[in-house]
CSV table of C-alpha atoms in Angstrom, one decimal:
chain,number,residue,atom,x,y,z
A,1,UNK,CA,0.0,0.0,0.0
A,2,UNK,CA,1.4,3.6,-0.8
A,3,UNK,CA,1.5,6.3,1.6
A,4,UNK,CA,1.0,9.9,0.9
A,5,UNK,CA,3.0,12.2,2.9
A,6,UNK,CA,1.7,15.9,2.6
A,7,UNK,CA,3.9,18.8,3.4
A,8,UNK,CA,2.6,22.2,4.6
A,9,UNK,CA,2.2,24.9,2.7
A,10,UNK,CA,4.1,28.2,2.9
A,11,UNK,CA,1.1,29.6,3.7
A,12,UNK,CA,1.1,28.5,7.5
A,13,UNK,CA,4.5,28.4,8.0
A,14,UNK,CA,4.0,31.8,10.0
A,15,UNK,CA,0.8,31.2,11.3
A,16,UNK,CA,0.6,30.9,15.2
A,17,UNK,CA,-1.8,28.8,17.3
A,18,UNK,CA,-5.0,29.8,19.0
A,19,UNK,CA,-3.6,30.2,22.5
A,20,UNK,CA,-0.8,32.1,21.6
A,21,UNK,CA,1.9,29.6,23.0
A,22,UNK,CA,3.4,27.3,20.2
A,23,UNK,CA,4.6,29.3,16.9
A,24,UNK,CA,5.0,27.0,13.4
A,25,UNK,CA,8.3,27.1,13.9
A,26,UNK,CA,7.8,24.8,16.7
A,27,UNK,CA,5.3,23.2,13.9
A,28,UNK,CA,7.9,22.9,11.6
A,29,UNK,CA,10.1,21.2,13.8
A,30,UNK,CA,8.0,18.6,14.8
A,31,UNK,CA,7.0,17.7,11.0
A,32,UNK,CA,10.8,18.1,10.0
A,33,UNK,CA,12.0,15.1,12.8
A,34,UNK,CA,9.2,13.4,13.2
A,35,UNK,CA,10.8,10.4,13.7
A,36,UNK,CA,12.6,11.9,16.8
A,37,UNK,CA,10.6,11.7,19.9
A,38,UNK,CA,12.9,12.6,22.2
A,39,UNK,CA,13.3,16.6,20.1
A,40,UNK,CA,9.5,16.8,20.2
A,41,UNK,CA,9.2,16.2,24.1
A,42,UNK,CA,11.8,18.4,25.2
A,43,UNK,CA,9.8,21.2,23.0
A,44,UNK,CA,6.1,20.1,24.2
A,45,UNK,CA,7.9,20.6,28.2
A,46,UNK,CA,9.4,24.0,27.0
A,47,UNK,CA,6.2,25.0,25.6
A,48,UNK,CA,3.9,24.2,29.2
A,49,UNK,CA,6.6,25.3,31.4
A,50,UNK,CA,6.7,29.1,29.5
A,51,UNK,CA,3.0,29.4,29.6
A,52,UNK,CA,3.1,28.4,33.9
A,53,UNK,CA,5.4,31.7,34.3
A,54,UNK,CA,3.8,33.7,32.6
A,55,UNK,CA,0.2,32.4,34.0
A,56,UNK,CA,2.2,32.6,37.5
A,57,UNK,CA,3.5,36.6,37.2
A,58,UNK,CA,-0.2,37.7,35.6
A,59,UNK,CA,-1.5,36.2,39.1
A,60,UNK,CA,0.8,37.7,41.2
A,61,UNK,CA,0.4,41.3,40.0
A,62,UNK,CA,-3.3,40.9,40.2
A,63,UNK,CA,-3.5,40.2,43.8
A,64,UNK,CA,-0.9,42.8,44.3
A,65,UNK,CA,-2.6,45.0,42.8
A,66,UNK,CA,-5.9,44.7,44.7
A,67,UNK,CA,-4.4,44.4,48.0
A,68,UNK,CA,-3.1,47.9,47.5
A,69,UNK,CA,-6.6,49.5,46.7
A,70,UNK,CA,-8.3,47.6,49.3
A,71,UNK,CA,-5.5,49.0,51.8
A,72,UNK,CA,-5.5,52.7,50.2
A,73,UNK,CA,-9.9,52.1,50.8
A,74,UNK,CA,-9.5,51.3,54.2
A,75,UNK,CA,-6.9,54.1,55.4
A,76,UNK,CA,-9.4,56.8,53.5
A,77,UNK,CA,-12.3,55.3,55.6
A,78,UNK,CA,-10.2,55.5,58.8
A,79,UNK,CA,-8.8,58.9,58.4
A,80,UNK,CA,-12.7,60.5,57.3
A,81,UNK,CA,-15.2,59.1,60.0
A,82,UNK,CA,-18.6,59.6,58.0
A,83,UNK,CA,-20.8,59.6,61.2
A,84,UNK,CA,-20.8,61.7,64.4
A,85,UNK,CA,-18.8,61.0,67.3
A,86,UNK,CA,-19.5,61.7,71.1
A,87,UNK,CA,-16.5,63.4,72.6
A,88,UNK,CA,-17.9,64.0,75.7
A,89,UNK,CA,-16.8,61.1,77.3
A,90,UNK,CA,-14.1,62.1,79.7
A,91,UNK,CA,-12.1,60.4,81.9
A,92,UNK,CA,-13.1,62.0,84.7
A,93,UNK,CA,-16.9,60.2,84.6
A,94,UNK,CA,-15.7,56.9,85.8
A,95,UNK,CA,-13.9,56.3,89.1
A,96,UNK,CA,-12.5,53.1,90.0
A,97,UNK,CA,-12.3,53.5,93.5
A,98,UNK,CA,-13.8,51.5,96.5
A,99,UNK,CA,-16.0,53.2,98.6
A,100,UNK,CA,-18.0,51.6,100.7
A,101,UNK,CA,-21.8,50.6,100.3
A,102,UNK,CA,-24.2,53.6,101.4
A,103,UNK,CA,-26.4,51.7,104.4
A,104,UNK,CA,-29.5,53.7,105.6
A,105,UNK,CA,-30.4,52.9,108.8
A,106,UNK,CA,-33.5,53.6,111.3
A,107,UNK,CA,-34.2,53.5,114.2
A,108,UNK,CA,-38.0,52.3,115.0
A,109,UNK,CA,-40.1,53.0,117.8
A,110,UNK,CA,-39.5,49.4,119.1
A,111,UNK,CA,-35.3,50.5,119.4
A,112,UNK,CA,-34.4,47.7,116.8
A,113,UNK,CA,-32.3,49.1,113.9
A,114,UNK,CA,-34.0,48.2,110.5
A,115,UNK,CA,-32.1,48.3,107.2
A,116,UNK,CA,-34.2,50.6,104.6
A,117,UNK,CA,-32.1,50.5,101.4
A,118,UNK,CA,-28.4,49.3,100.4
A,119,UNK,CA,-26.8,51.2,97.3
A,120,UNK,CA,-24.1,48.6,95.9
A,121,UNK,CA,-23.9,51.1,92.5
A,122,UNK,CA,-21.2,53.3,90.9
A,123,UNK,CA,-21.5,56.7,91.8
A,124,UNK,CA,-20.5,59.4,89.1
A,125,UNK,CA,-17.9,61.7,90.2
A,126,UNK,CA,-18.1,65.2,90.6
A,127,UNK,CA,-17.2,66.8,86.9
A,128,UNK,CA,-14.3,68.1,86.4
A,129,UNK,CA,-15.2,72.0,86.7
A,130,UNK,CA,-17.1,71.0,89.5
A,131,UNK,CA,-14.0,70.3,91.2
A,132,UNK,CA,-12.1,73.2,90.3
A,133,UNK,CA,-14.6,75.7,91.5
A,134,UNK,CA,-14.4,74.5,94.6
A,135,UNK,CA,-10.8,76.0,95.7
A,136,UNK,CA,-10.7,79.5,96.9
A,137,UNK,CA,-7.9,80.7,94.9
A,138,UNK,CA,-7.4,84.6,94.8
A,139,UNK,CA,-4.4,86.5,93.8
A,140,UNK,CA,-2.8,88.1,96.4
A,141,UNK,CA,0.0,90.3,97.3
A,142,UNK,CA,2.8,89.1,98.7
A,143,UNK,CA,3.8,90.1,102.1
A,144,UNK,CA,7.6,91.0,102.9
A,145,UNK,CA,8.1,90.8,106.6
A,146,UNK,CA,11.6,91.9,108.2
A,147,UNK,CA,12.7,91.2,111.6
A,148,UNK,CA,15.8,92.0,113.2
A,149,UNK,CA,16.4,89.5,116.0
A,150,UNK,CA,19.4,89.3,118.6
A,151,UNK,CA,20.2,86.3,121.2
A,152,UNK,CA,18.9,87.3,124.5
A,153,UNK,CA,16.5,85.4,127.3
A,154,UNK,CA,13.1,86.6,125.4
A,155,UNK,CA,14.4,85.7,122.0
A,156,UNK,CA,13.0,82.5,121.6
A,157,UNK,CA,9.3,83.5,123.1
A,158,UNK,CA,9.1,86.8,120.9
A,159,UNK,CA,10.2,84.3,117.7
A,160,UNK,CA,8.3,81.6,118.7
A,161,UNK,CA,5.0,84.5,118.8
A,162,UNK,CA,5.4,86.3,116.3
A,163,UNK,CA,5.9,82.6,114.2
A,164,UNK,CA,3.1,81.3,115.2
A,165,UNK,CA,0.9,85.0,113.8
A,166,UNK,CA,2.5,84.5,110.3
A,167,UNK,CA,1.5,81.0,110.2
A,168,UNK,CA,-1.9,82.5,110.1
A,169,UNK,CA,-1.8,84.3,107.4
A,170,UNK,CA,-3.0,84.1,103.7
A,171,UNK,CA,-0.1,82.9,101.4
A,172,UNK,CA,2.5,84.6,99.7
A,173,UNK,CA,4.4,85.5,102.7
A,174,UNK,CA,8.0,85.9,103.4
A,175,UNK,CA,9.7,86.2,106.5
A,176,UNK,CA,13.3,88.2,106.7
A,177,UNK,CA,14.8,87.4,109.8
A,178,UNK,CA,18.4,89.5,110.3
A,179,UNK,CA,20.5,88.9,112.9
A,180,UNK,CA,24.0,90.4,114.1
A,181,UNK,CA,27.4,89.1,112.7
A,182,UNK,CA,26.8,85.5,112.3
A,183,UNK,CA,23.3,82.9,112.8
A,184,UNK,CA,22.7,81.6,115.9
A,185,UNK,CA,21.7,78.0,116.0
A,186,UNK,CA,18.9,78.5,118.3
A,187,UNK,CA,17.3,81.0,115.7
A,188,UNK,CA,17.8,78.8,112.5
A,189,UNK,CA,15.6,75.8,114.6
A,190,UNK,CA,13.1,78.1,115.6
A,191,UNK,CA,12.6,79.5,112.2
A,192,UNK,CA,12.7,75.8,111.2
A,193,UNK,CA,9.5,74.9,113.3
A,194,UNK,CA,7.8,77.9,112.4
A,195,UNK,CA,6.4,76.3,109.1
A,196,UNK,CA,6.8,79.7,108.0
A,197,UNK,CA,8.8,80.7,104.5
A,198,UNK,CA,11.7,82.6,105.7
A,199,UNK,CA,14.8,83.7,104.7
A,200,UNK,CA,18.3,83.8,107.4
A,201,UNK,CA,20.1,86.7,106.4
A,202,UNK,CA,23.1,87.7,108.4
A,203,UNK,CA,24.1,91.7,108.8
A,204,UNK,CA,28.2,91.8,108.2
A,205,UNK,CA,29.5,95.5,109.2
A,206,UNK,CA,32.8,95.9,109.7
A,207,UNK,CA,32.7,98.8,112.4
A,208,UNK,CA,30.4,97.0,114.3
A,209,UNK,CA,32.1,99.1,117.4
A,210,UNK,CA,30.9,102.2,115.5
A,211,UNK,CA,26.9,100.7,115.0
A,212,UNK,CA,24.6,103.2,117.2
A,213,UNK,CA,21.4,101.3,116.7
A,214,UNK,CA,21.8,97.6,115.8
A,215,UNK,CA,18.4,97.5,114.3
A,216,UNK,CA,18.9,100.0,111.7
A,217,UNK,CA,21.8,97.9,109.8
A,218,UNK,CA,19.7,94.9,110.2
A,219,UNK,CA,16.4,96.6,108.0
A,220,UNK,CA,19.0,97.9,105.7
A,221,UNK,CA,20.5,94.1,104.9
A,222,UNK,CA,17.3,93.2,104.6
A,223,UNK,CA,16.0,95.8,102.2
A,224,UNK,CA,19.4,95.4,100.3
A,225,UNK,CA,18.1,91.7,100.0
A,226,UNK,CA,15.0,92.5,98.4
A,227,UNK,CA,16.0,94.7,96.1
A,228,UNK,CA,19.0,92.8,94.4
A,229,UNK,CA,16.5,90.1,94.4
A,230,UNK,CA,13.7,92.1,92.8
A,231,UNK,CA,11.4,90.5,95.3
A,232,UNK,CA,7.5,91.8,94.7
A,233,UNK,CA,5.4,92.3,97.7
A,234,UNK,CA,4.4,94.8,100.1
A,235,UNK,CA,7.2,95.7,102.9
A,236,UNK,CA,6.8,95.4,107.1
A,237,UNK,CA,9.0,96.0,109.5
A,238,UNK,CA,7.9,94.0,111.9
A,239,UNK,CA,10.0,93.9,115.5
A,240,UNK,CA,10.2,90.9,117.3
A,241,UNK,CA,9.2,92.1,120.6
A,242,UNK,CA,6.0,93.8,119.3
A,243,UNK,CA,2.6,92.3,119.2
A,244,UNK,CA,0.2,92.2,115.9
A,245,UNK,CA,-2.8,91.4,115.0
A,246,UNK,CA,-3.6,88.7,112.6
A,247,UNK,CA,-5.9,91.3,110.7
A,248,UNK,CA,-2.8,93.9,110.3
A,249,UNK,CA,-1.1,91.2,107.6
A,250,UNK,CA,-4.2,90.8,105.7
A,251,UNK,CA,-4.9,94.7,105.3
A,252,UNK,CA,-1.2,95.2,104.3
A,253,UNK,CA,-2.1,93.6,100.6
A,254,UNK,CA,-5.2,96.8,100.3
A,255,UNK,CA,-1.9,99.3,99.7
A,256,UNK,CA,-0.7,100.2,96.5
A,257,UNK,CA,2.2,102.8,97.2
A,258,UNK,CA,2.4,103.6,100.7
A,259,UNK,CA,0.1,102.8,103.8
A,260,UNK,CA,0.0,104.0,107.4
A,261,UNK,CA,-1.4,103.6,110.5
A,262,UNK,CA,-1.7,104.2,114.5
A,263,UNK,CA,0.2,102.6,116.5
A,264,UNK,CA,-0.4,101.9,120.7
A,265,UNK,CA,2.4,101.8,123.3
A,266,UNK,CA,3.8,102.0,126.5
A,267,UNK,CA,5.6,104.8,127.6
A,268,UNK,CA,9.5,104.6,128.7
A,269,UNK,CA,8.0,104.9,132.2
A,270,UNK,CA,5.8,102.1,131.4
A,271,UNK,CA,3.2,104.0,133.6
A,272,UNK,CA,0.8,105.4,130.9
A,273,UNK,CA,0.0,104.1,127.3
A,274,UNK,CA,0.2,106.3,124.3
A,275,UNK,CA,-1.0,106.1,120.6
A,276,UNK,CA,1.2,107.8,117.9
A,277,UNK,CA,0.4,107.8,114.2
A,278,UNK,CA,-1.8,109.4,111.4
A,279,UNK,CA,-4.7,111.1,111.9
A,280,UNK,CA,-7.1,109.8,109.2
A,281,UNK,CA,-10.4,111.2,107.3
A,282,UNK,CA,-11.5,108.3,105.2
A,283,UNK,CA,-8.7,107.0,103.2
A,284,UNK,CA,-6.8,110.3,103.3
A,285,UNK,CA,-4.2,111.5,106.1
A,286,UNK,CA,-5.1,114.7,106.9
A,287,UNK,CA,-2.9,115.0,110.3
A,288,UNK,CA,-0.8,113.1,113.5
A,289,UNK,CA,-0.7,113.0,116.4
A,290,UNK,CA,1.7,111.9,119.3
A,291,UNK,CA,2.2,112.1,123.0
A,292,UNK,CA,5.6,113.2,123.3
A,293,UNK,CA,6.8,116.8,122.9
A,294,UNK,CA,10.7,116.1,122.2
A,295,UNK,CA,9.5,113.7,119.1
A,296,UNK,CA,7.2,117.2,117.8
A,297,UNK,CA,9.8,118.2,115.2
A,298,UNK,CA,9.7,115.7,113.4
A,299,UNK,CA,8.2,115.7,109.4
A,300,UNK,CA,6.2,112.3,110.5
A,301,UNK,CA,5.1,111.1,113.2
A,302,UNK,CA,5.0,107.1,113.2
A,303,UNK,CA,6.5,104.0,114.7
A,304,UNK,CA,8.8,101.7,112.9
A,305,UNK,CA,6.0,99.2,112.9
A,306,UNK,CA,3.3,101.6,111.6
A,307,UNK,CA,3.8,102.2,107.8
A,308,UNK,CA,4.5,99.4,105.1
A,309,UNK,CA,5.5,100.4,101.2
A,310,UNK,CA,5.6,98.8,98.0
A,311,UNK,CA,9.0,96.7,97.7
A,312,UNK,CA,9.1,98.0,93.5
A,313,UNK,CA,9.9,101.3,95.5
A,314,UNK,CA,13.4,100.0,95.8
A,315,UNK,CA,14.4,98.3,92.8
A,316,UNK,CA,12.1,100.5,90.0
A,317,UNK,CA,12.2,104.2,91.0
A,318,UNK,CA,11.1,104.8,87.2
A,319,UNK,CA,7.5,103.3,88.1
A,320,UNK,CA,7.2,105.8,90.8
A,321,UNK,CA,8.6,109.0,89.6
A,322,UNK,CA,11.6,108.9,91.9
A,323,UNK,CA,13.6,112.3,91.4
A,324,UNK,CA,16.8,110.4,92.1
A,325,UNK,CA,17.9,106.6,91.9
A,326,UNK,CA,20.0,106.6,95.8
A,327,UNK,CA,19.6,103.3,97.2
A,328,UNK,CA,16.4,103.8,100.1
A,329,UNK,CA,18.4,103.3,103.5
A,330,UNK,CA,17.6,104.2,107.1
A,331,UNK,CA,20.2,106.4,108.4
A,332,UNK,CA,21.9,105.5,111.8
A,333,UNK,CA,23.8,108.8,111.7
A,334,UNK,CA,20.4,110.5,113.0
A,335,UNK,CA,19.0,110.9,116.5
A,336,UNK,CA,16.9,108.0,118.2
A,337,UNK,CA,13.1,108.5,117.3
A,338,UNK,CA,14.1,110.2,113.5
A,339,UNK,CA,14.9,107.1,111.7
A,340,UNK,CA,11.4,106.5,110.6
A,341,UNK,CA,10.6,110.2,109.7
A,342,UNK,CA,14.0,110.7,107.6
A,343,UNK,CA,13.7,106.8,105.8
A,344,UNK,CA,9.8,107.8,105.1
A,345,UNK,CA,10.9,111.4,103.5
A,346,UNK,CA,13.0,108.9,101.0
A,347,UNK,CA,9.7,107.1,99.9
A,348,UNK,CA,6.9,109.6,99.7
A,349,UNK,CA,6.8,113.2,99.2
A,350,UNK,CA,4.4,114.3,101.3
A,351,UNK,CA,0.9,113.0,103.1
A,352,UNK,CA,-1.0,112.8,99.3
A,353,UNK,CA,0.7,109.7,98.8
A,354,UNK,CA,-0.5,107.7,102.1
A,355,UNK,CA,-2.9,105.9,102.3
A,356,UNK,CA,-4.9,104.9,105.6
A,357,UNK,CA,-5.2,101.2,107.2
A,358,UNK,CA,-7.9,100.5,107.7
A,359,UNK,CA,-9.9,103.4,106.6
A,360,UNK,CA,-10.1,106.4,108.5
A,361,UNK,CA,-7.6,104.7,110.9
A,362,UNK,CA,-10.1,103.4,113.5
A,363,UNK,CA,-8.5,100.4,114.7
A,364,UNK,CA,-5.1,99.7,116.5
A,365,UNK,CA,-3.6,96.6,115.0
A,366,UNK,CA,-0.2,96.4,116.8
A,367,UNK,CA,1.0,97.5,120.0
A,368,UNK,CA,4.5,98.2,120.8
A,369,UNK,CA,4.9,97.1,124.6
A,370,UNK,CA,9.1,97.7,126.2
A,371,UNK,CA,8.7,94.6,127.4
A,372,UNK,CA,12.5,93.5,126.8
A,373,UNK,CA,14.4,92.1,129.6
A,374,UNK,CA,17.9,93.1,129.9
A,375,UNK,CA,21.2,91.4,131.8
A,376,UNK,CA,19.2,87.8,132.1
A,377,UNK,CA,21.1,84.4,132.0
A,378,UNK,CA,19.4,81.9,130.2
A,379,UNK,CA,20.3,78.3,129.0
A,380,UNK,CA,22.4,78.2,125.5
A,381,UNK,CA,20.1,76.5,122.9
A,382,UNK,CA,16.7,76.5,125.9
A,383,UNK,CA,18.6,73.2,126.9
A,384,UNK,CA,19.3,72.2,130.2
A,385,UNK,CA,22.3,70.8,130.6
A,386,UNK,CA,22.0,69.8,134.4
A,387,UNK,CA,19.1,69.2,136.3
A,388,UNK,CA,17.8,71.8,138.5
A,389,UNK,CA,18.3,72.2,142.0
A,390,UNK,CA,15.7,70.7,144.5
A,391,UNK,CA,14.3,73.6,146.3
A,392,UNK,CA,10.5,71.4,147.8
A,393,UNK,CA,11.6,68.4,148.6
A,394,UNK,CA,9.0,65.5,148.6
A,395,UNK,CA,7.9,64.6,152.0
C-alpha cells in the first residue's frame, strides 16, 4: 500500500496557534524530525513550562494589585469618620475607686435598727469643673516681713509668737529674719519649726564698734536683699518684741504705694500708754498725732511698725517718679526717734501719697509694749544641761 505524505504549505508556516503559546516554527520542527521523539518532548515541556510563568507573574500582579486598593480604601475610611462621634466622654466620669456601700439605717419605735435600702452602684464623680470651682484661689499680694532679732532670754518667746501669727496668714508671705554678725543655732531651729517661709540673712559690718542702733543695719540688709532680688510684695518692718494682729497682715495687701497707721504703746516709764500715728479722714491722712513733745519736730510722726510700702519702691524708682535713683536706707547717723521720719521722706513726698489702714484709721492693730528684759542668763540652745536644784523636797 502507498503512503501519501503531505507537506505544509508556505502559507502556514507563520501562522501561530489559537492560544498564543506554540509558533510553526515549533510546527515545523516537529514535521521536519518526526521520527525523533525525544526533540518533540523536550519542546512540548518547554512550551507548558513558559506558559506556567507567565500564567504565574499575571497572578501575582493581580493580587498585588488589589491588596493595594483595598489597603489605600481602608486608610481613607479610617482617616474621614462619615458619622458623628461623642467626645464627651471624659475620663473623669468613671472612678474606680472602692467606697463603701451607702447603708441607711432607722431606728424604730420598738429601738431595733432596721435596714431601709443598700446602694451597691457606681457613683458618678463630681465633673471636672465642679471640682475646680471649689478652691478658693485669689491672687494676692505678697507680704515681705523683716525682723531683726538678737540672742537674749526673750528671743526664743518673741520668735516663737510672732511665728506662730504669720503662720496664720493668707499665702505669699516671706519672712526676713536679720541677725548680728553671724546665725545663731537657736534661731535657725526656731525659724525651722515655724512652718513659715523665711529667709536667714546675716548683717556683716565691719565697724560694728561704731553701730549706734543695731536694728537700723539689720532693715538695711534686709532691704538690700530685696532689692538685688527684685522681690515683689508689700514691705513690714515688723520687730520681734511687738505684738500684731492677725488682721494687720491681711490689710497690708489693700496698699498700692504707701500705707500707714496708728500705732499703741507703752511709755519709757511704762506707767501710761500712748498712741502715735496718722490722723485719718476716710482714706486720706489729713494730720498726727503723738504724745511726746521732744519727738514734735519731726516731718512724720510714726512707729517703725506703723507704715508698710511697696517693695518695686526699691528696685524701680522709674515706676514711681523717683527724682533720684540713691539706694532707700535708714540712716543710723540720725537721733533716736528720727529714723522712721528721715527713711519715710526717702519714699513719699508728702501726706498725698498715704494711704490709711484701715480706713479712716479706726482700729489699733499692733502695740508696741518695752517689754525687753535686759542682763538675764538663760540656757544656751533653751537646753538644760543639768538638772535643777531641788528647792521642795517631797515629803
Amino acid at each position: 500500500m502507498a503512503s501519501i505524505r503531505r507537506t505544509l504549505s508556505q502559507v502556514y508556516q507563520d501562522r501561530s496557534y489559537q492560544n498564543g503559546v506554540a509558533s510553526v516554527q515549533a510546527h515545523k520542527l516537529f514535521s521536519t524530525n518526526n521520527n525523533s521523539g525525544k526533540y518533540s518532548s523536550l519542546t512540548s515541556t518547554s512550551a507548558v513550562a513558559a506558559a506556567s510563568v507567565y500564567l504565574r507573574r499575571k497572578g501575582f500582579r493581580r493580587s498585588f494589585y488589589r491588596c493595594t486598593i483595598f489597603f489605600i480604601l481602608g486608610l481613607l475610611l479610617g482617616i474621614f469618620p462619615f458619622g458623628q462621634v461623642d467626645n464627651d466622654i471624659n475620663k473623669h466620669d468613671f472612678s474606680f475607686e472602692m467606697k463603701p456601700p451607702h447603708v441607711n439605717v432607722q431606728l424604730d419605735t420598738k429601738d431595733n435598727f432596721a435596714l431601709a435600702a443598700v446602694s451597691l452602684g457606681v457613683e458618678k464623680t463630681t465633673p471636672q469643673l465642679d471640682r475646680f470651682s471649689r478652691f478658693d484661689y485669689v491672687e494676692r499680694k505678697q507680704v515681705i516681713v523683716i525682723t531683726p532679732t538678737y540672742n537674749r532670754a526673750l528671743q526664743a518667746y518673741f520668735l516663737n509668737r510672732l511665728g506662730q501669727v504669720l503662720r496664720l496668714v493668707q499665702p505669699p508671705l516671706l519672712w526676713i529674719v536679720v541677725e548680728m554678725t553671724s546665725a545663731s543655732a537657736e534661731t535657725a531651729e526656731i525659724l525651722r519649726k515655724t512652718g513659715v517661709m523665711y529667709r536667714h540673712l546675716v548683717c556683716v559690718n565691719k565697724n560694728n564698734t561704731n553701730v549706734k542702733d543695731r536694728g537700723v543695719h539689720q532693715r538695711n540688709a534686709g532691704l538690700e536683699h530685696i532689692e538685688r532680688h527684685r522681690l515683689d510684695g508689700i514691705v513690714y518692718f515688723a520687730d520681734d518684741d511687738n505684738v500684731y494682729s492677725l488682721q494687720l497682715f491681711e490689710s497690708l495687701r489693700n496698699i498700692s504705694h504707701f500705707g500707714t497707721w496708728p500705732v499703741a504703746m507703752l511709755a519709757q516709764s511704762k506707767n501710761k500708754a500712748i498712741v502715735e500715728g496718722p490722723v485719718c479722714n476716710a482714706s486720706q491722712v489729713i494730720g498726727w498725732h503723738t504724745n511726746e513733745k521732744s519727738k514734735r519736730l519731726r516731718r512724720f510722726h510714726v512707729d517703725m511698725s506703723g507704715f508698710a510700702f511697696n517693695s518695686t519702691i526699691l528696685w524701680d524708682p522709674k515706676r514711681w517718679n523717683r527724682p533720684f535713683s540713691n539706694p532707700i536706707r535708714q540712716l543710723d547717723t540720725v537721733k533716736e526717734g528720727f529714723q522712721e521720719t528721715t527713711f519715710i521722706e526717702q519714699v513719699v513726698e508728702d501726706e498725698s501719697q498715704m494711704e490709711s489702714v484701715p480706713p479712716s484709721c479706726s482700729r489699733i492693730l499692733n502695740w508696741h509694749l518695752h517689754l525687753d528684759a535686759h542682763g538675764l542668763v538663760y540656757p544656751r540652745g533653751w537646753l538644760l544641761q543639768k538638772n535643777l536644784e531641788v528647792v521642795q523636797p517631797i515629803k
